[in-house]
Coordinates of C-alpha atoms and ligand atoms in Angstrom, one line a residue:
X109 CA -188.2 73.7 -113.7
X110 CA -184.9 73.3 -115.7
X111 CA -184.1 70.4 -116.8
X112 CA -180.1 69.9 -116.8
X113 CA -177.6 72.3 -116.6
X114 CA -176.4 72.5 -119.4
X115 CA -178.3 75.5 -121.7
X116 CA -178.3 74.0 -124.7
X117 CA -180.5 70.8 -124.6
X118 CA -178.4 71.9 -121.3
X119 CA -167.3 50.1 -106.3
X120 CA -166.2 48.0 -106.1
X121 CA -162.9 47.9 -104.3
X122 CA -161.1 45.0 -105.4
X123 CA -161.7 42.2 -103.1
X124 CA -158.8 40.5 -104.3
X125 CA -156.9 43.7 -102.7
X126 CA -157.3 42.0 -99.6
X127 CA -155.3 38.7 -100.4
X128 CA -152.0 40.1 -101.1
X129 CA -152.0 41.2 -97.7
X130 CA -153.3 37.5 -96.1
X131 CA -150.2 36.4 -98.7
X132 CA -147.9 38.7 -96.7
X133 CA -149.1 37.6 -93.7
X134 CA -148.5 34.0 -94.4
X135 CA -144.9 34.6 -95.8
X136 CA -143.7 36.8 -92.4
X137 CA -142.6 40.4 -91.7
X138 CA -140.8 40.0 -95.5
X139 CA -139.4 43.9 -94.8
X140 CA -138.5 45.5 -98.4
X141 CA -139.1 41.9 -100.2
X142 CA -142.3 41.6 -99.4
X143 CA -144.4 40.6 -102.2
X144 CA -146.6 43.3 -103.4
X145 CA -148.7 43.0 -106.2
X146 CA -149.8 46.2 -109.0
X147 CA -152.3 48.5 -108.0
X148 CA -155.7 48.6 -110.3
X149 CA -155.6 50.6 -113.4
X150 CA -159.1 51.7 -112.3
X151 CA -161.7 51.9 -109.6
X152 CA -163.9 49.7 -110.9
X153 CA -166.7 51.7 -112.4
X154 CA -167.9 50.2 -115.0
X155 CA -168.9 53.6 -116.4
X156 CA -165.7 54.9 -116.3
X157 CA -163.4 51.9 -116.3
X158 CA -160.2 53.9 -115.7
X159 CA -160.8 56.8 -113.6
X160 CA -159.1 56.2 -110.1
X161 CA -156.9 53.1 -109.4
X162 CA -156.6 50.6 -107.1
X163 CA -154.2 49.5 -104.1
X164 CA -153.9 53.0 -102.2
X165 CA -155.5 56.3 -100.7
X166 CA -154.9 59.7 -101.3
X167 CA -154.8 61.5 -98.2
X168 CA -153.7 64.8 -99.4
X169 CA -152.9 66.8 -102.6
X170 CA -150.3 69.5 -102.4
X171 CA -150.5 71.4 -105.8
X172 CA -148.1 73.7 -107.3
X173 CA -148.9 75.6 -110.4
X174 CA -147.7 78.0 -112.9
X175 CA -150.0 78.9 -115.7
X176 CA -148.9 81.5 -118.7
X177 CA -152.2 82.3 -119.7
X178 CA -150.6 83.8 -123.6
X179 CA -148.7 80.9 -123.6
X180 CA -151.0 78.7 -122.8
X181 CA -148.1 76.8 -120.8
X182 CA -148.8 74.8 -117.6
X183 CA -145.7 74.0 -115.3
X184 CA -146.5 71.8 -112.1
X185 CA -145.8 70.1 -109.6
X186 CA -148.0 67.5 -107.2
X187 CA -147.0 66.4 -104.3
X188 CA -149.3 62.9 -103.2
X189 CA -149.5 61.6 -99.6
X190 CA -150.8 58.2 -100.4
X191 CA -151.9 55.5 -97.7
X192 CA -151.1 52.2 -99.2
X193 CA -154.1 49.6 -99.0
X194 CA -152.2 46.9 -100.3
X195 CA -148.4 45.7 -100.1
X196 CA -147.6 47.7 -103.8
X197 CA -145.3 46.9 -106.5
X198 CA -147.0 48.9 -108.7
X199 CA -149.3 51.7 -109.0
X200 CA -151.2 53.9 -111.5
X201 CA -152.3 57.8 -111.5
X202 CA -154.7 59.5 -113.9
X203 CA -153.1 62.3 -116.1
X204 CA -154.1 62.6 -119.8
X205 CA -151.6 64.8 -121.5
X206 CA -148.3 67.0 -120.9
X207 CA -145.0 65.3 -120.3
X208 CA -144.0 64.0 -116.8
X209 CA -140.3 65.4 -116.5
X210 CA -140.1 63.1 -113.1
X211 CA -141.4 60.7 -110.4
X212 CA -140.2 60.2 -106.5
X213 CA -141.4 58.2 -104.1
X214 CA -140.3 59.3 -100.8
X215 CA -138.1 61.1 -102.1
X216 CA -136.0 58.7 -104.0
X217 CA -136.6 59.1 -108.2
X218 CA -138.9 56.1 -109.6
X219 CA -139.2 54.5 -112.6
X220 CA -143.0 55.7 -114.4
X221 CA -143.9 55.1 -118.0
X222 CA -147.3 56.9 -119.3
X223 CA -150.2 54.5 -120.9
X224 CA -152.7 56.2 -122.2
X225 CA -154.4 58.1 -119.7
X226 CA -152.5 56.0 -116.8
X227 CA -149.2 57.2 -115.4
X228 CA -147.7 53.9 -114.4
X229 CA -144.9 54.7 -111.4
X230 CA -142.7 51.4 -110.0
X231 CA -141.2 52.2 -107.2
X232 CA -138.1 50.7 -105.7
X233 CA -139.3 49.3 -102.6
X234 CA -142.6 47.3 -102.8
X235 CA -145.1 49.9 -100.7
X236 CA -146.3 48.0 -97.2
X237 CA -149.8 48.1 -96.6
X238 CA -151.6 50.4 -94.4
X239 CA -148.2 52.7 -94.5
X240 CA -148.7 56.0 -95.9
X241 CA -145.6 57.4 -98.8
X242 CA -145.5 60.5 -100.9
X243 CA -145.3 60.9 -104.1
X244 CA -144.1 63.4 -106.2
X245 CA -144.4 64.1 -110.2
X246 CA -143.4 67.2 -111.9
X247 CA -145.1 67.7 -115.0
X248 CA -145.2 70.6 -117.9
X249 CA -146.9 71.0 -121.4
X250 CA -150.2 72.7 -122.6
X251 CA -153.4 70.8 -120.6
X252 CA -155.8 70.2 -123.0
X253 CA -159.7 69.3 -122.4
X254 CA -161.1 66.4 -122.9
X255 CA -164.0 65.0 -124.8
X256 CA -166.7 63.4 -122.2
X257 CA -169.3 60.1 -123.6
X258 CA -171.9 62.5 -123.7
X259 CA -169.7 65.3 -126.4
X260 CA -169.0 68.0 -123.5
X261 CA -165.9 69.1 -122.7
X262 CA -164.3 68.7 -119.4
X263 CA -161.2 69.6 -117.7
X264 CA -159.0 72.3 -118.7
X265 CA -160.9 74.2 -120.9
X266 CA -158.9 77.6 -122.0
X267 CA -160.5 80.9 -122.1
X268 CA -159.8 84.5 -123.8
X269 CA -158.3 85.3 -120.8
X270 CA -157.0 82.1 -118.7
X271 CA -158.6 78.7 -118.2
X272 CA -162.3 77.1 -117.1
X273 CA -161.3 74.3 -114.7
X274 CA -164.3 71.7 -114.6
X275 CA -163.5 68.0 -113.9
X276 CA -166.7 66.1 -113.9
X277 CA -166.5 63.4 -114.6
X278 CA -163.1 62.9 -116.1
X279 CA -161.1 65.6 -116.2
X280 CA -159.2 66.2 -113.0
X281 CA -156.5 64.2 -114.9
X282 CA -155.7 67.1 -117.6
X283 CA -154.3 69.5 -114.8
X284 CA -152.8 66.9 -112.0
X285 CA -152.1 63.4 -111.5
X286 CA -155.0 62.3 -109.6
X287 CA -156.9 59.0 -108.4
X288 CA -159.7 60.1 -110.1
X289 CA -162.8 58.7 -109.0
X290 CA -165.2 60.3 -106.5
X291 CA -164.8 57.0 -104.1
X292 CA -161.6 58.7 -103.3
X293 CA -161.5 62.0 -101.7
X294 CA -158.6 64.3 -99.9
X295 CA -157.9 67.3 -99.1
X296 CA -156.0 70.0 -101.1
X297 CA -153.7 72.5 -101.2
X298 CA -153.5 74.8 -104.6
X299 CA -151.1 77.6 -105.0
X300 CA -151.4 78.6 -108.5
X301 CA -148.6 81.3 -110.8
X302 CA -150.6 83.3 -113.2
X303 CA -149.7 86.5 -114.9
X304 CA -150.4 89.9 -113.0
X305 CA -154.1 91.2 -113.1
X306 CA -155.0 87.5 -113.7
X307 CA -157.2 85.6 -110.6
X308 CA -156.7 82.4 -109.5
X309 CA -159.7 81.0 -108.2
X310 CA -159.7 77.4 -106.4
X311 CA -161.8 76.1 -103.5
X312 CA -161.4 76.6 -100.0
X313 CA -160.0 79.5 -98.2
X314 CA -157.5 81.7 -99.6
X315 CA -154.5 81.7 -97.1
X316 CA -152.8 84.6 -99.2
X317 CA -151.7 85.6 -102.3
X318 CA -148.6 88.0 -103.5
X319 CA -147.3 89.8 -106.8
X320 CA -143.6 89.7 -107.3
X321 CA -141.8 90.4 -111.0
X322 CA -145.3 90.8 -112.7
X323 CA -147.1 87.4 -111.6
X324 CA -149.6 86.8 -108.7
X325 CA -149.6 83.8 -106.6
X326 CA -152.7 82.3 -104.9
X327 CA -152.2 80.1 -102.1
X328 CA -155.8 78.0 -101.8
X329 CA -156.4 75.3 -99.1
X330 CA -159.4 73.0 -99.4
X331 CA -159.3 70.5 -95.6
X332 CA -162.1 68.9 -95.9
X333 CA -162.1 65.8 -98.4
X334 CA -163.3 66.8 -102.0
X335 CA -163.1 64.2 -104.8
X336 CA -160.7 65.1 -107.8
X337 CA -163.5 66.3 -109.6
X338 CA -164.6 69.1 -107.8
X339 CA -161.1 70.5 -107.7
X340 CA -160.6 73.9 -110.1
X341 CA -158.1 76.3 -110.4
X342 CA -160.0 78.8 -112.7
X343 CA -158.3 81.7 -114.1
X344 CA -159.6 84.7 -115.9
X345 CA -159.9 88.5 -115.7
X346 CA -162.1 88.7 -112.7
X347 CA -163.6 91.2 -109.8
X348 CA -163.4 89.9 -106.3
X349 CA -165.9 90.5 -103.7
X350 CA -164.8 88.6 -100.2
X351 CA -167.4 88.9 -96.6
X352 CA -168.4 86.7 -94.1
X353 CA -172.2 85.9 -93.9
X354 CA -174.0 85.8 -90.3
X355 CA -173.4 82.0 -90.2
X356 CA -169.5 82.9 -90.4
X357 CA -169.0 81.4 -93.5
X358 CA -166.5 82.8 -95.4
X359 CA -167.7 84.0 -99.2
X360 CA -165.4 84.5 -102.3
X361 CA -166.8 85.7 -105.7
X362 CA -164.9 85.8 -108.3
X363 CA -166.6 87.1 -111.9
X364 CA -165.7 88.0 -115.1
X365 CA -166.6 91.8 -115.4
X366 CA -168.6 90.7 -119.0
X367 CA -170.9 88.8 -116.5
X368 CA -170.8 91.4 -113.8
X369 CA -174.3 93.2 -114.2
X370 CA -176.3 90.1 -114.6
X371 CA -174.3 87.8 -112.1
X372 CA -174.9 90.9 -109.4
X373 CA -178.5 90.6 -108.6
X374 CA -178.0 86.7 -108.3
X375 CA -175.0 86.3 -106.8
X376 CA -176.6 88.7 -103.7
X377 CA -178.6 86.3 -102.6
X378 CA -176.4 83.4 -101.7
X379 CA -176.0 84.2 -98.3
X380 CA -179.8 83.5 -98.3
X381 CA -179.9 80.7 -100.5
X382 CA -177.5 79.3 -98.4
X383 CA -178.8 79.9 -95.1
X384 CA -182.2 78.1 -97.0
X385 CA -180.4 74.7 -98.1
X386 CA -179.2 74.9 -94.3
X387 CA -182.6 74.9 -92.9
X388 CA -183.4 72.2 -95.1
X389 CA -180.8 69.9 -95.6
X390 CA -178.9 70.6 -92.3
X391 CA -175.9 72.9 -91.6
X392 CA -173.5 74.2 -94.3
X393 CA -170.9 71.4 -94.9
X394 CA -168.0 73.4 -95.0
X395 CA -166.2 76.7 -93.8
X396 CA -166.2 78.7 -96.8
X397 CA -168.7 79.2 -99.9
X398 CA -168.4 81.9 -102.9
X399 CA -169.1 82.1 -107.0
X400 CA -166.6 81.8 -109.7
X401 CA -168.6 83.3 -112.9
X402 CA -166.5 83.1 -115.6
X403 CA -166.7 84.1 -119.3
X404 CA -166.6 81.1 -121.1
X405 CA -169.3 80.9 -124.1
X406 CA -169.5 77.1 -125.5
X407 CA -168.7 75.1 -122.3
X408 CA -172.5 74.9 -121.7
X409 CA -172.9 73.9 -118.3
X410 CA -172.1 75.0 -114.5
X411 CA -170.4 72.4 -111.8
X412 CA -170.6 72.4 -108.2
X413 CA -167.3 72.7 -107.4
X414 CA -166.4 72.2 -103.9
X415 CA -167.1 75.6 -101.3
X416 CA -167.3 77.7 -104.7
X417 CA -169.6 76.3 -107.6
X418 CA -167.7 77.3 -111.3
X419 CA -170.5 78.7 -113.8
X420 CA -169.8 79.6 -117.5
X421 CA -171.8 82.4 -117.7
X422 CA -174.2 84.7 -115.0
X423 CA -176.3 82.0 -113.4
X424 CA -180.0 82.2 -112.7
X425 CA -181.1 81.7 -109.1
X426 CA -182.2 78.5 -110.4
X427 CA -178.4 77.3 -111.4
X428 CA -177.6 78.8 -107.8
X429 CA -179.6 77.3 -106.0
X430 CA -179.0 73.9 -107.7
X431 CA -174.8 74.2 -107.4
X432 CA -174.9 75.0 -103.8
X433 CA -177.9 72.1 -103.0
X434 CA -174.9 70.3 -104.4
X435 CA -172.3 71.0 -101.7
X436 CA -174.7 68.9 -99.6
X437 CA -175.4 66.0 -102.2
X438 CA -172.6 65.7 -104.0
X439 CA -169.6 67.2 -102.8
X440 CA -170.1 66.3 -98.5
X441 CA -172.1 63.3 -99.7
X442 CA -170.1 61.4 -102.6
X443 CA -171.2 59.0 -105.1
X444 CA -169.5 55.7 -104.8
X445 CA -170.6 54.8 -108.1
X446 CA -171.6 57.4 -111.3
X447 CA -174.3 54.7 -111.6
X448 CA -176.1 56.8 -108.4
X449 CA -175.4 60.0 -110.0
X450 CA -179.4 60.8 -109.4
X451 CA -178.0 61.4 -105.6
X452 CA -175.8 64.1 -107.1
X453 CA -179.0 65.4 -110.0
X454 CA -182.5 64.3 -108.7
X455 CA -181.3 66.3 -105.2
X456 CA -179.9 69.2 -106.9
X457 CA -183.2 69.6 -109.2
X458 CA -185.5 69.3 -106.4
X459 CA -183.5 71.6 -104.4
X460 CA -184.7 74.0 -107.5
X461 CA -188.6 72.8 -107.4
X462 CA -188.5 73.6 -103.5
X463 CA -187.0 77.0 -103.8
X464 CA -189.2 78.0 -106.5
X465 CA -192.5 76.9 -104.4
X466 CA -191.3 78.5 -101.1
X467 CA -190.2 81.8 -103.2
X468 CA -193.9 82.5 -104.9
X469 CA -193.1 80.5 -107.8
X470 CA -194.4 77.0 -109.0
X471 CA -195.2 74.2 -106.5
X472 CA -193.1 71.3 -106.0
X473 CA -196.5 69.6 -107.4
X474 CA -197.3 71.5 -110.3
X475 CA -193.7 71.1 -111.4
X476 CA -194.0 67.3 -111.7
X477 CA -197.4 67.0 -113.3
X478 CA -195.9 69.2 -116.1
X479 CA -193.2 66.6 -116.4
X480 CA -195.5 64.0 -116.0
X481 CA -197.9 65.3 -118.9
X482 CA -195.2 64.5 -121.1
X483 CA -196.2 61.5 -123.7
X484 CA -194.6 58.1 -123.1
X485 CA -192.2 58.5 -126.0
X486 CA -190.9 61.6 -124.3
X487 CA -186.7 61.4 -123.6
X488 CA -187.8 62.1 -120.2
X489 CA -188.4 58.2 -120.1
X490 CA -186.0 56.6 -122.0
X491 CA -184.1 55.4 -119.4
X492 CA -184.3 54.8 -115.3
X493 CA -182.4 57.4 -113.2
X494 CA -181.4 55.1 -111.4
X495 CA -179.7 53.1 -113.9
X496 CA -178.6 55.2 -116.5
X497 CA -176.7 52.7 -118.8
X498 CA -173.6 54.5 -119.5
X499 CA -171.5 57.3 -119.0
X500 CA -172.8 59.2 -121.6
X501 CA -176.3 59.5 -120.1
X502 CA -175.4 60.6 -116.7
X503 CA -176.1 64.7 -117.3
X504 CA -179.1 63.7 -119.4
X505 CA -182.9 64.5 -118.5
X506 CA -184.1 61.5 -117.0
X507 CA -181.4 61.1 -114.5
X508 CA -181.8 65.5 -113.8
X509 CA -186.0 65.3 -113.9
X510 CA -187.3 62.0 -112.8
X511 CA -184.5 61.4 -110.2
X512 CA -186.2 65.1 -108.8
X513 CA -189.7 63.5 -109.6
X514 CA -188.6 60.5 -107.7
X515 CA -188.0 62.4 -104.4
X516 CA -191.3 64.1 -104.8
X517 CA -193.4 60.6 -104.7
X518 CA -191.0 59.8 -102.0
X519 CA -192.3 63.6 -99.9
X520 CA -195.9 62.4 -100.7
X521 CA -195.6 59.4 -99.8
X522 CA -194.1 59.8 -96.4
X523 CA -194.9 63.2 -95.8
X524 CA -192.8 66.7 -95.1
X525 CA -192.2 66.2 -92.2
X526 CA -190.5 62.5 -92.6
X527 CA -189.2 63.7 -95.8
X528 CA -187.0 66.3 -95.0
X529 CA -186.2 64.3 -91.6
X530 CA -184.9 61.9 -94.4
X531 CA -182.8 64.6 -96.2
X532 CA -181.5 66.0 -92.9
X533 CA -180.5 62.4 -91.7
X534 CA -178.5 61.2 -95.3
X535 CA -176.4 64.6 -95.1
X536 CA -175.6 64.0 -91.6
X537 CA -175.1 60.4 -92.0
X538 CA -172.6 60.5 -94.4
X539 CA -170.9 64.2 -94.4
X540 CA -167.6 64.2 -95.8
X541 CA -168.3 60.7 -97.0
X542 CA -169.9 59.1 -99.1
X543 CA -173.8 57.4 -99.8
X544 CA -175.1 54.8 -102.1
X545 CA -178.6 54.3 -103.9
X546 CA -179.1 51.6 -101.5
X547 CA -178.2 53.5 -98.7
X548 CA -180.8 56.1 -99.2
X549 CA -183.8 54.0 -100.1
X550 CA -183.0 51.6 -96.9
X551 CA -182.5 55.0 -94.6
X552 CA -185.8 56.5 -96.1
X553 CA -187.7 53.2 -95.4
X554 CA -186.3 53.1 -91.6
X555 CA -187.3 57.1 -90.7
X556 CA -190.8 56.6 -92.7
X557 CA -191.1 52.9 -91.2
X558 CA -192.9 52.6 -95.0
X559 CA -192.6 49.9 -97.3
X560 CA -190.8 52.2 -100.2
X561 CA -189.4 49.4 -102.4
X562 CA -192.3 49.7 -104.9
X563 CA -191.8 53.5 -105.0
X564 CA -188.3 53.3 -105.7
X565 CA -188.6 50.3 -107.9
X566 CA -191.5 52.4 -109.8
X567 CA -189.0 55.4 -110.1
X568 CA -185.7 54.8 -110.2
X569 CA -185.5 51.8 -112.3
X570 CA -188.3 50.9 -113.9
X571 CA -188.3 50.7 -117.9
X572 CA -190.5 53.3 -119.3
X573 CA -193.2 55.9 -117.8
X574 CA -194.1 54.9 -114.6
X575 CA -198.1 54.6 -114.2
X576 CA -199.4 57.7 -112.2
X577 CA -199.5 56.6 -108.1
Ligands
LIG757 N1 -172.9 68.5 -112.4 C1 -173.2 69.7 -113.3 C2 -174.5 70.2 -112.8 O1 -175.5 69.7 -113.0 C3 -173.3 69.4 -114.8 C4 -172.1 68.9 -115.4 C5 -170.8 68.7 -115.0 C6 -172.1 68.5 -116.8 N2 -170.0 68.3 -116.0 C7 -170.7 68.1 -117.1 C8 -173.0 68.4 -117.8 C9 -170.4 67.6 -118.3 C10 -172.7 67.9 -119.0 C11 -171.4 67.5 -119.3 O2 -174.5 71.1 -112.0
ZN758 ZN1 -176.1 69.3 -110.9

């Protein structure tokens, strides 16, 4: 059992989006005057009230970076394919930090001012809806992390020798301008500058790399769609180890050579690990998989970053197990909401109690009574998984442990063989999508052809310790 990752402890799309469009309708094919109104300043989590935006869709992100890891100095440049879902006037990006040195919009320079951690860009033309448009900003200065609800740090995080990149839940915005929200999800291309005898590590596949006048470039490419978050460019002293595993998925390791001897035994079992989630949880979501240990003492936590989880420090097979059970719930399957983060921590955990009680350790059972020993004032219940409150409670116990314990009453109640139908049928359901609380509870009720409301009623939002079944 581990409670969260972190070692030391450890939608709403406006509806009102819609009407500028039935306006447009109304006034006629209005060409380059048609009215357009701004695009949100945020997605509408309450949690996080602006991360993402509204009015468009990022398609793609095509990412061009230059990091002087003495310096400390980030240059880049991003270039957005966006898919208007509104006629837009106006629209916002996420990007805390660094100077913006200049906007276009296909191609034709546009007026942005920064507010706060918005990058406001006004474009000549009002936008048309449904069209798609590119935008590009160039941007330079020294990315900095930020400071999450919960006191974590998140986002470009700079090591001894180059950077952690972790943006969960905030912090894809201190390295690119991003819609920021995991409602929103594209697909990437990274090609990242760094000194020579630095790695650049992002997700994907590497499509090739080269060392001219004493710096590398790494050319990454990420198709499916990953939400901003789960994007990293992480750069440190690091040994490579590259091989495809019988399921021809294509492996990457990357690891700080001060982690090397304790990541080895680990990080030689993913193939296995991963070829175990598949059994359970259905195939492999994506093409290529891999490890990025860094070096990086204080950050306190891994992330499941997408194809190649990001760790701080030599994982356990515990942590391993519990980022990769996260390229199934998590990255494939996105939250809609951080108010359902359980989908993302309760299946991770679990994923933990079932490897331990197929792998001669504890069983899935004797995991939860331990939890469920614990006295009614214990944190464990001091608030419902499935409502957590705020955004500052979201990596915290209850949300990690009694969303896991949740799924457990859920496997007795409908049995393994329903249960895991259940698992299989959410990560095909909704690959490369996204899933709600809702969605899950209704889908578990229609393969069991139980009742479940009580259960998840009991578990994932009831006030309190929930009486024993
Ligand atoms: N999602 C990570 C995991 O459990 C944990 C995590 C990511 C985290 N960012 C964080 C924990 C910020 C605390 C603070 O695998
Ligand atoms: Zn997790």
């Amino acid at each position: 059992m581990t409670p969260p990752r972190r070692q030391h402890l450890r939608r709403r799309t406006a509806v009102l989006a819609t009407v500028p469009v039935a306006l447009a309708a109304l006034v006629g094919a209005a060409g380059a005057t048609a009215p357009g109104s701004a695009g949100t300043s945020g997605a509408g989590d309450p949690y996080f009230p602006l991360s993402g935006n509204g009015g468009y869709h990022v398609r793609h992100y095509d990412l061009t970076l230059r990091y002087d890891t003495s310096s400390r100095h980030l240059d880049g440049r991003a270039v957005l394919t966006v898919r208007a879902t509104q006629h837009l006037s106006r629209f916002d990006l996420d990007l805390k930090g660094l100077k913006v040195t200049g906007v276009t919009v296909d191609g034709t320079s546009s007026a942005f001012r920064r507010d706060g951690q918005e990058l406001v860009v006004t474009p000549r033309r009002t936008l048309r809806a449904g069209r798609d448009f590119r935008v590009t900003v160039s941007y330079e200065g020294t990315p900095k992390p930020v400071t999450d609800p919960d006191g974590s740090a998140d986002g470009w995080i700079p090591t001894d020798d180059g950077a952690f990149v972790a943006g969960e839940p905030q912090g894809a915005m201190t390295w690119f301008p991003a819609n920021s929200h995991p409602k929103d999800k594209a697909s990437y291309d990274i090609t990242v500058t760094v000194p020579q005898g630095r790695t650049a590590v992002a997700g994907g596949t590497l499509l090739g790399q080269r060392t001219e006048h004493g710096r590398t470039t790494f050319r990454w490419r990420e198709s499916r769609p990953m939400a901003a978050y789960l994007a990293t460019v992480t750069i440190g002293t690091f040994k490579v180890e590259q091989y495809t595993t019988h399921d021809g998925i294509r492996v990457y390791n990357a690891v700080d050579p001060r982690e090397a001897s304790a990541a080895a035994p680990v990080l030689r079992k993913l193939p296995s690990v991963l070829a175990w989630e598949s059994k359970l949880f259905g195939p492999y979501p994506f093409r290529s998989a891999g490890s990025i240990v860094d070096h990086a003492p204080g950050v306190g936590y891994a992330l499941e970053t997408q194809t190649r989880p990001l760790y701080d420090s030599a994982p356990d097979i515990s942590t391993l197990v519990h980022e990769n059970a996260h390229q199934w719930f998590g990255d494939s399957v996105s939250l809609t909401a951080w108010k359902d983060i359980w989908l993302n921590e309760g299946f991770a955990t679990y994923a933990e109690w079932l490897y331990a009680e197929q792998h001669g350790g504890d069983s899935a059972q004797k995991t939860f009574d331990a939890l469920y020993a614990r006295p009614a004032s214990d944190h464990l219940w001091a608030f419902p998984p499935g409502d957590p409150g705020s955004g500052g409670n979201i990596f915290d116990t209850p949300v990690y442990a009694r969303g896991a314990m949740t799924l457990h009453e859920l496997r007795k109640a409908v049995g393994d063989r329903d249960f895991f139908r259940i698992l299989r049928a959410w990560t095909a359901g909704h690959r490369d999508g996204h899933g709600t609380t809702a969605q899950f509870t209704r889908l578990a009720e229609r393969i069991s052809g139980k009742r479940l409301d009580g259960l998840f009623h009991t578990w994932l939002f009831g006030k309190g310790k929930p009486n024993s079944a």
